[in-house]
């Protein structure tokens, strides 16, 4: 699980990174808010572990900015223990908070609790008559089970998670194939064609082509 840790206290940040790494988490650590936003724009993370008092861009502003475009678990680390501060944190979009000083046992428990809530929320994606079970990798469309390859499933999952938004070919390559778009390659177009065929999406009403850019799951044509 990929964690972005944003903490400007070098000693605490180093300790948190060590503890989480021992527990099997893949941790990237930055020490100011501007770098945190840059990282979040470049990569996808499974958890944002966020201090409030940061150079250049504070934690409250980061929470609000992240919530404009991402549905990622946010666990805030705060030294401010007043009720008003905690309410502000939650209203900014954080899922939970932990107050300094804390034990690492409590930190791990809160991380696990936040991730469990997100896992339950994300197990099923429904877009009209399209149902995607992320746990079993089962796809149902118009009452019919659709058999997809692993890559086809990941592509449909991405489009469904971003339903209504145009997803660029570059983003598809990065998130589904794990590398940048290669000039001249039409592999995404081939997989989209296969998906449409298996879904019976002819003419292409569900998965819409946006010429020169990418594709979107067209919610306007979803019953």
mmCIF file of C-alpha atoms in Angstrom:
data_model
loop_
_atom_site.group_PDB
_atom_site.id
_atom_site.type_symbol
_atom_site.label_atom_id
_atom_site.label_comp_id
_atom_site.label_asym_id
_atom_site.label_seq_id
_atom_site.Cartn_x
_atom_site.Cartn_y
_atom_site.Cartn_z
ATOM 1 C CA UNK A 1 0.000 0.000 0.000
ATOM 2 C CA UNK A 2 1.403 3.365 -1.055
ATOM 3 C CA UNK A 3 1.400 6.106 1.576
ATOM 4 C CA UNK A 4 2.301 9.757 1.119
ATOM 5 C CA UNK A 5 3.564 11.072 4.458
ATOM 6 C CA UNK A 6 3.632 14.859 4.819
ATOM 7 C CA UNK A 7 5.454 15.856 7.993
ATOM 8 C CA UNK A 8 7.979 18.673 8.499
ATOM 9 C CA UNK A 9 9.310 17.383 11.823
ATOM 10 C CA UNK A 10 12.344 15.395 10.653
ATOM 11 C CA UNK A 11 12.597 13.189 13.715
ATOM 12 C CA UNK A 12 8.897 12.306 13.793
ATOM 13 C CA UNK A 13 8.709 11.873 10.017
ATOM 14 C CA UNK A 14 11.672 9.519 10.038
ATOM 15 C CA UNK A 15 10.160 7.447 12.860
ATOM 16 C CA UNK A 16 6.745 7.207 11.181
ATOM 17 C CA UNK A 17 8.339 6.149 7.895
ATOM 18 C CA UNK A 18 10.393 3.472 9.638
ATOM 19 C CA UNK A 19 7.397 2.078 11.535
ATOM 20 C CA UNK A 20 5.139 1.969 8.463
ATOM 21 C CA UNK A 21 7.887 0.430 6.307
ATOM 22 C CA UNK A 22 8.351 -2.372 8.841
ATOM 23 C CA UNK A 23 4.582 -3.006 8.608
ATOM 24 C CA UNK A 24 4.850 -3.401 4.845
ATOM 25 C CA UNK A 25 3.723 0.038 3.688
ATOM 26 C CA UNK A 26 5.480 1.760 0.786
ATOM 27 C CA UNK A 27 6.102 5.262 2.156
ATOM 28 C CA UNK A 28 7.092 8.464 0.367
ATOM 29 C CA UNK A 29 7.902 11.324 2.727
ATOM 30 C CA UNK A 30 7.881 15.042 1.950
ATOM 31 C CA UNK A 31 8.325 17.916 4.359
ATOM 32 C CA UNK A 32 6.261 20.765 2.944
ATOM 33 C CA UNK A 33 2.796 21.316 1.550
ATOM 34 C CA UNK A 34 3.810 22.454 -1.924
ATOM 35 C CA UNK A 35 5.807 19.277 -2.549
ATOM 36 C CA UNK A 36 2.884 17.230 -1.221
ATOM 37 C CA UNK A 37 0.513 18.701 -3.816
ATOM 38 C CA UNK A 38 3.108 18.134 -6.535
ATOM 39 C CA UNK A 39 3.444 14.468 -5.562
ATOM 40 C CA UNK A 40 -0.336 14.023 -5.448
ATOM 41 C CA UNK A 41 -0.652 15.465 -8.954
ATOM 42 C CA UNK A 42 1.976 13.063 -10.303
ATOM 43 C CA UNK A 43 1.076 9.773 -8.582
ATOM 44 C CA UNK A 44 -1.764 7.835 -7.013
ATOM 45 C CA UNK A 45 -1.545 6.904 -3.335
ATOM 46 C CA UNK A 46 -3.660 4.649 -1.154
ATOM 47 C CA UNK A 47 -3.380 6.918 1.901
ATOM 48 C CA UNK A 48 -2.431 10.510 2.685
ATOM 49 C CA UNK A 49 -0.916 10.898 6.163
ATOM 50 C CA UNK A 50 -0.887 14.637 6.685
ATOM 51 C CA UNK A 51 0.485 17.021 9.302
ATOM 52 C CA UNK A 52 -1.379 20.333 9.633
ATOM 53 C CA UNK A 53 1.404 22.821 10.341
ATOM 54 C CA UNK A 54 3.486 22.804 7.159
ATOM 55 C CA UNK A 55 5.709 25.222 5.235
ATOM 56 C CA UNK A 56 4.271 26.918 2.118
ATOM 57 C CA UNK A 57 0.869 25.160 2.172
ATOM 58 C CA UNK A 58 -0.870 24.065 5.357
ATOM 59 C CA UNK A 59 -2.741 20.810 5.904
ATOM 60 C CA UNK A 60 -6.243 22.321 5.838
ATOM 61 C CA UNK A 61 -5.622 23.823 2.404
ATOM 62 C CA UNK A 62 -4.162 20.535 1.168
ATOM 63 C CA UNK A 63 -7.249 18.621 2.363
ATOM 64 C CA UNK A 64 -9.564 20.979 0.517
ATOM 65 C CA UNK A 65 -7.440 20.896 -2.636
ATOM 66 C CA UNK A 66 -7.222 17.097 -2.660
ATOM 67 C CA UNK A 67 -10.985 16.729 -2.200
ATOM 68 C CA UNK A 68 -11.560 18.744 -5.390
ATOM 69 C CA UNK A 69 -10.305 15.851 -7.502
ATOM 70 C CA UNK A 70 -9.430 12.756 -5.438
ATOM 71 C CA UNK A 71 -11.195 10.224 -3.253
ATOM 72 C CA UNK A 72 -8.250 9.142 -1.126
ATOM 73 C CA UNK A 73 -8.212 8.335 2.602
ATOM 74 C CA UNK A 74 -6.778 11.273 4.570
ATOM 75 C CA UNK A 75 -5.533 10.827 8.124
ATOM 76 C CA UNK A 76 -4.441 14.102 9.717
ATOM 77 C CA UNK A 77 -1.709 14.395 12.345
ATOM 78 C CA UNK A 78 -2.346 17.421 14.526
ATOM 79 C CA UNK A 79 -0.960 19.027 17.654
ATOM 80 C CA UNK A 80 -4.151 21.073 17.962
ATOM 81 C CA UNK A 81 -6.546 19.262 20.271
ATOM 82 C CA UNK A 82 -9.402 21.741 20.608
ATOM 83 C CA UNK A 83 -12.843 20.647 19.416
ATOM 84 C CA UNK A 84 -12.958 23.563 16.961
ATOM 85 C CA UNK A 85 -9.677 22.426 15.385
ATOM 86 C CA UNK A 86 -10.891 18.852 15.009
ATOM 87 C CA UNK A 87 -14.157 20.002 13.434
ATOM 88 C CA UNK A 88 -12.213 22.164 10.970
ATOM 89 C CA UNK A 89 -10.065 19.180 9.998
ATOM 90 C CA UNK A 90 -13.081 16.971 9.302
ATOM 91 C CA UNK A 91 -14.954 19.702 7.448
ATOM 92 C CA UNK A 92 -11.899 20.224 5.219
ATOM 93 C CA UNK A 93 -12.266 16.632 4.016
ATOM 94 C CA UNK A 94 -10.111 14.524 6.353
ATOM 95 C CA UNK A 95 -11.430 11.079 7.248
ATOM 96 C CA UNK A 96 -9.859 10.970 10.703
ATOM 97 C CA UNK A 97 -7.212 12.637 12.836
ATOM 98 C CA UNK A 98 -4.705 11.657 15.478
ATOM 99 C CA UNK A 99 -3.479 14.114 18.094
ATOM 100 C CA UNK A 100 0.189 14.513 19.023
ATOM 101 C CA UNK A 101 1.725 12.953 21.015
ATOM 102 C CA UNK A 102 0.505 9.512 19.975
ATOM 103 C CA UNK A 103 1.684 5.929 20.123
ATOM 104 C CA UNK A 104 2.586 4.141 16.925
ATOM 105 C CA UNK A 105 0.194 1.381 17.924
ATOM 106 C CA UNK A 106 -2.653 3.901 17.846
ATOM 107 C CA UNK A 107 -1.424 5.310 14.528
ATOM 108 C CA UNK A 108 -1.436 1.858 12.909
ATOM 109 C CA UNK A 109 -4.906 1.132 14.308
ATOM 110 C CA UNK A 110 -6.317 4.379 12.899
ATOM 111 C CA UNK A 111 -4.731 3.724 9.496
ATOM 112 C CA UNK A 112 -6.260 0.249 9.391
ATOM 113 C CA UNK A 113 -9.684 1.595 10.421
ATOM 114 C CA UNK A 114 -9.650 4.282 7.714
ATOM 115 C CA UNK A 115 -8.564 1.767 5.071
ATOM 116 C CA UNK A 116 -11.300 -0.691 6.076
ATOM 117 C CA UNK A 117 -13.936 2.013 5.611
ATOM 118 C CA UNK A 118 -12.610 2.830 2.152
ATOM 119 C CA UNK A 119 -12.372 -0.818 1.158
ATOM 120 C CA UNK A 120 -16.051 -1.359 2.003
ATOM 121 C CA UNK A 121 -16.986 1.767 0.082
ATOM 122 C CA UNK A 122 -14.972 0.831 -2.983
ATOM 123 C CA UNK A 123 -15.777 -2.883 -3.291
ATOM 124 C CA UNK A 124 -18.613 -2.226 -5.764
ATOM 125 C CA UNK A 125 -18.792 0.330 -8.576
ATOM 126 C CA UNK A 126 -22.212 0.946 -10.101
ATOM 127 C CA UNK A 127 -22.794 3.083 -13.179
ATOM 128 C CA UNK A 128 -26.304 2.576 -14.461
ATOM 129 C CA UNK A 129 -26.603 -1.090 -15.499
ATOM 130 C CA UNK A 130 -22.850 -1.605 -15.211
ATOM 131 C CA UNK A 131 -21.760 -3.291 -11.964
ATOM 132 C CA UNK A 132 -18.086 -3.938 -11.172
ATOM 133 C CA UNK A 133 -17.132 -6.029 -8.162
ATOM 134 C CA UNK A 134 -13.560 -5.070 -7.323
ATOM 135 C CA UNK A 135 -13.063 -7.908 -4.860
ATOM 136 C CA UNK A 136 -14.155 -10.747 -7.185
ATOM 137 C CA UNK A 137 -13.268 -8.983 -10.484
ATOM 138 C CA UNK A 138 -16.790 -9.744 -11.700
ATOM 139 C CA UNK A 139 -18.459 -7.457 -14.241
ATOM 140 C CA UNK A 140 -22.207 -7.429 -14.887
ATOM 141 C CA UNK A 141 -23.723 -5.316 -17.659
ATOM 142 C CA UNK A 142 -27.441 -5.286 -18.411
ATOM 143 C CA UNK A 143 -27.823 -8.415 -16.314
ATOM 144 C CA UNK A 144 -25.147 -10.367 -18.196
ATOM 145 C CA UNK A 145 -21.801 -11.461 -16.809
ATOM 146 C CA UNK A 146 -18.958 -10.094 -18.924
ATOM 147 C CA UNK A 147 -15.704 -12.045 -19.059
ATOM 148 C CA UNK A 148 -12.738 -9.684 -19.249
ATOM 149 C CA UNK A 149 -8.992 -10.100 -19.232
ATOM 150 C CA UNK A 150 -7.083 -8.549 -16.336
ATOM 151 C CA UNK A 151 -6.060 -5.529 -18.438
ATOM 152 C CA UNK A 152 -9.576 -5.049 -19.821
ATOM 153 C CA UNK A 153 -10.933 -5.143 -16.274
ATOM 154 C CA UNK A 154 -8.440 -2.523 -15.078
ATOM 155 C CA UNK A 155 -9.278 -0.279 -18.029
ATOM 156 C CA UNK A 156 -13.034 -0.527 -17.448
ATOM 157 C CA UNK A 157 -12.517 0.026 -13.715
ATOM 158 C CA UNK A 158 -10.566 3.224 -14.374
ATOM 159 C CA UNK A 159 -13.193 4.598 -16.764
ATOM 160 C CA UNK A 160 -15.958 3.700 -14.291
ATOM 161 C CA UNK A 161 -14.203 5.322 -11.351
ATOM 162 C CA UNK A 162 -13.887 8.469 -13.462
ATOM 163 C CA UNK A 163 -17.356 8.196 -15.052
ATOM 164 C CA UNK A 164 -18.322 11.401 -16.833
ATOM 165 C CA UNK A 165 -14.740 12.665 -16.993
ATOM 166 C CA UNK A 166 -12.515 12.341 -20.043
ATOM 167 C CA UNK A 167 -9.515 10.147 -19.225
ATOM 168 C CA UNK A 168 -6.518 10.891 -21.438
ATOM 169 C CA UNK A 169 -4.580 8.144 -23.203
ATOM 170 C CA UNK A 170 -1.527 9.182 -21.184
ATOM 171 C CA UNK A 171 -3.414 8.679 -17.907
ATOM 172 C CA UNK A 172 -4.728 5.312 -19.096
ATOM 173 C CA UNK A 173 -1.227 4.155 -19.994
ATOM 174 C CA UNK A 174 0.140 5.311 -16.646
ATOM 175 C CA UNK A 175 -2.606 3.829 -14.451
ATOM 176 C CA UNK A 176 -3.413 0.631 -16.361
ATOM 177 C CA UNK A 177 -0.109 -0.276 -18.000
ATOM 178 C CA UNK A 178 2.200 1.414 -15.495
ATOM 179 C CA UNK A 179 4.281 3.373 -17.979
ATOM 180 C CA UNK A 180 4.035 6.469 -20.169
ATOM 181 C CA UNK A 181 2.434 6.565 -23.579
ATOM 182 C CA UNK A 182 4.708 5.460 -26.390
ATOM 183 C CA UNK A 183 4.470 7.536 -29.565
ATOM 184 C CA UNK A 184 2.659 5.641 -32.311
ATOM 185 C CA UNK A 185 1.225 2.950 -30.040
ATOM 186 C CA UNK A 186 -2.494 2.212 -30.409
ATOM 187 C CA UNK A 187 -2.757 -0.433 -27.682
ATOM 188 C CA UNK A 188 -5.338 1.595 -25.714
ATOM 189 C CA UNK A 189 -7.553 1.893 -28.790
ATOM 190 C CA UNK A 190 -7.334 -1.883 -29.334
ATOM 191 C CA UNK A 191 -8.393 -2.594 -25.746
ATOM 192 C CA UNK A 192 -11.244 -0.082 -25.957
ATOM 193 C CA UNK A 193 -12.451 -1.840 -29.115
ATOM 194 C CA UNK A 194 -12.352 -5.193 -27.288
ATOM 195 C CA UNK A 195 -14.261 -3.763 -24.320
ATOM 196 C CA UNK A 196 -16.966 -2.317 -26.549
ATOM 197 C CA UNK A 197 -17.323 -5.643 -28.319
ATOM 198 C CA UNK A 198 -17.687 -7.632 -25.088
ATOM 199 C CA UNK A 199 -20.123 -5.105 -23.585
ATOM 200 C CA UNK A 200 -22.195 -4.947 -26.748
ATOM 201 C CA UNK A 201 -21.503 -1.215 -26.888
ATOM 202 C CA UNK A 202 -22.290 -0.787 -30.582
ATOM 203 C CA UNK A 203 -22.607 1.990 -31.576
ATOM 204 C CA UNK A 204 -20.264 3.396 -28.948
ATOM 205 C CA UNK A 205 -22.649 5.031 -26.495
ATOM 206 C CA UNK A 206 -21.295 3.842 -23.159
ATOM 207 C CA UNK A 207 -17.575 4.353 -23.831
ATOM 208 C CA UNK A 208 -17.232 7.586 -25.759
ATOM 209 C CA UNK A 209 -14.175 8.587 -27.804
ATOM 210 C CA UNK A 210 -12.959 12.157 -27.349
ATOM 211 C CA UNK A 211 -10.860 12.704 -30.460
ATOM 212 C CA UNK A 212 -7.260 13.647 -29.924
ATOM 213 C CA UNK A 213 -7.469 13.142 -26.163
ATOM 214 C CA UNK A 214 -8.922 9.937 -24.752
ATOM 215 C CA UNK A 215 -12.116 8.246 -23.566
ATOM 216 C CA UNK A 216 -14.881 8.606 -21.030
ATOM 217 C CA UNK A 217 -17.660 6.496 -19.637
ATOM 218 C CA UNK A 218 -20.585 8.537 -20.866
ATOM 219 C CA UNK A 219 -23.032 8.850 -17.988
ATOM 220 C CA UNK A 220 -25.453 10.788 -20.196
ATOM 221 C CA UNK A 221 -26.133 7.544 -22.081
ATOM 222 C CA UNK A 222 -26.381 5.389 -18.961
ATOM 223 C CA UNK A 223 -30.001 4.513 -18.066
#
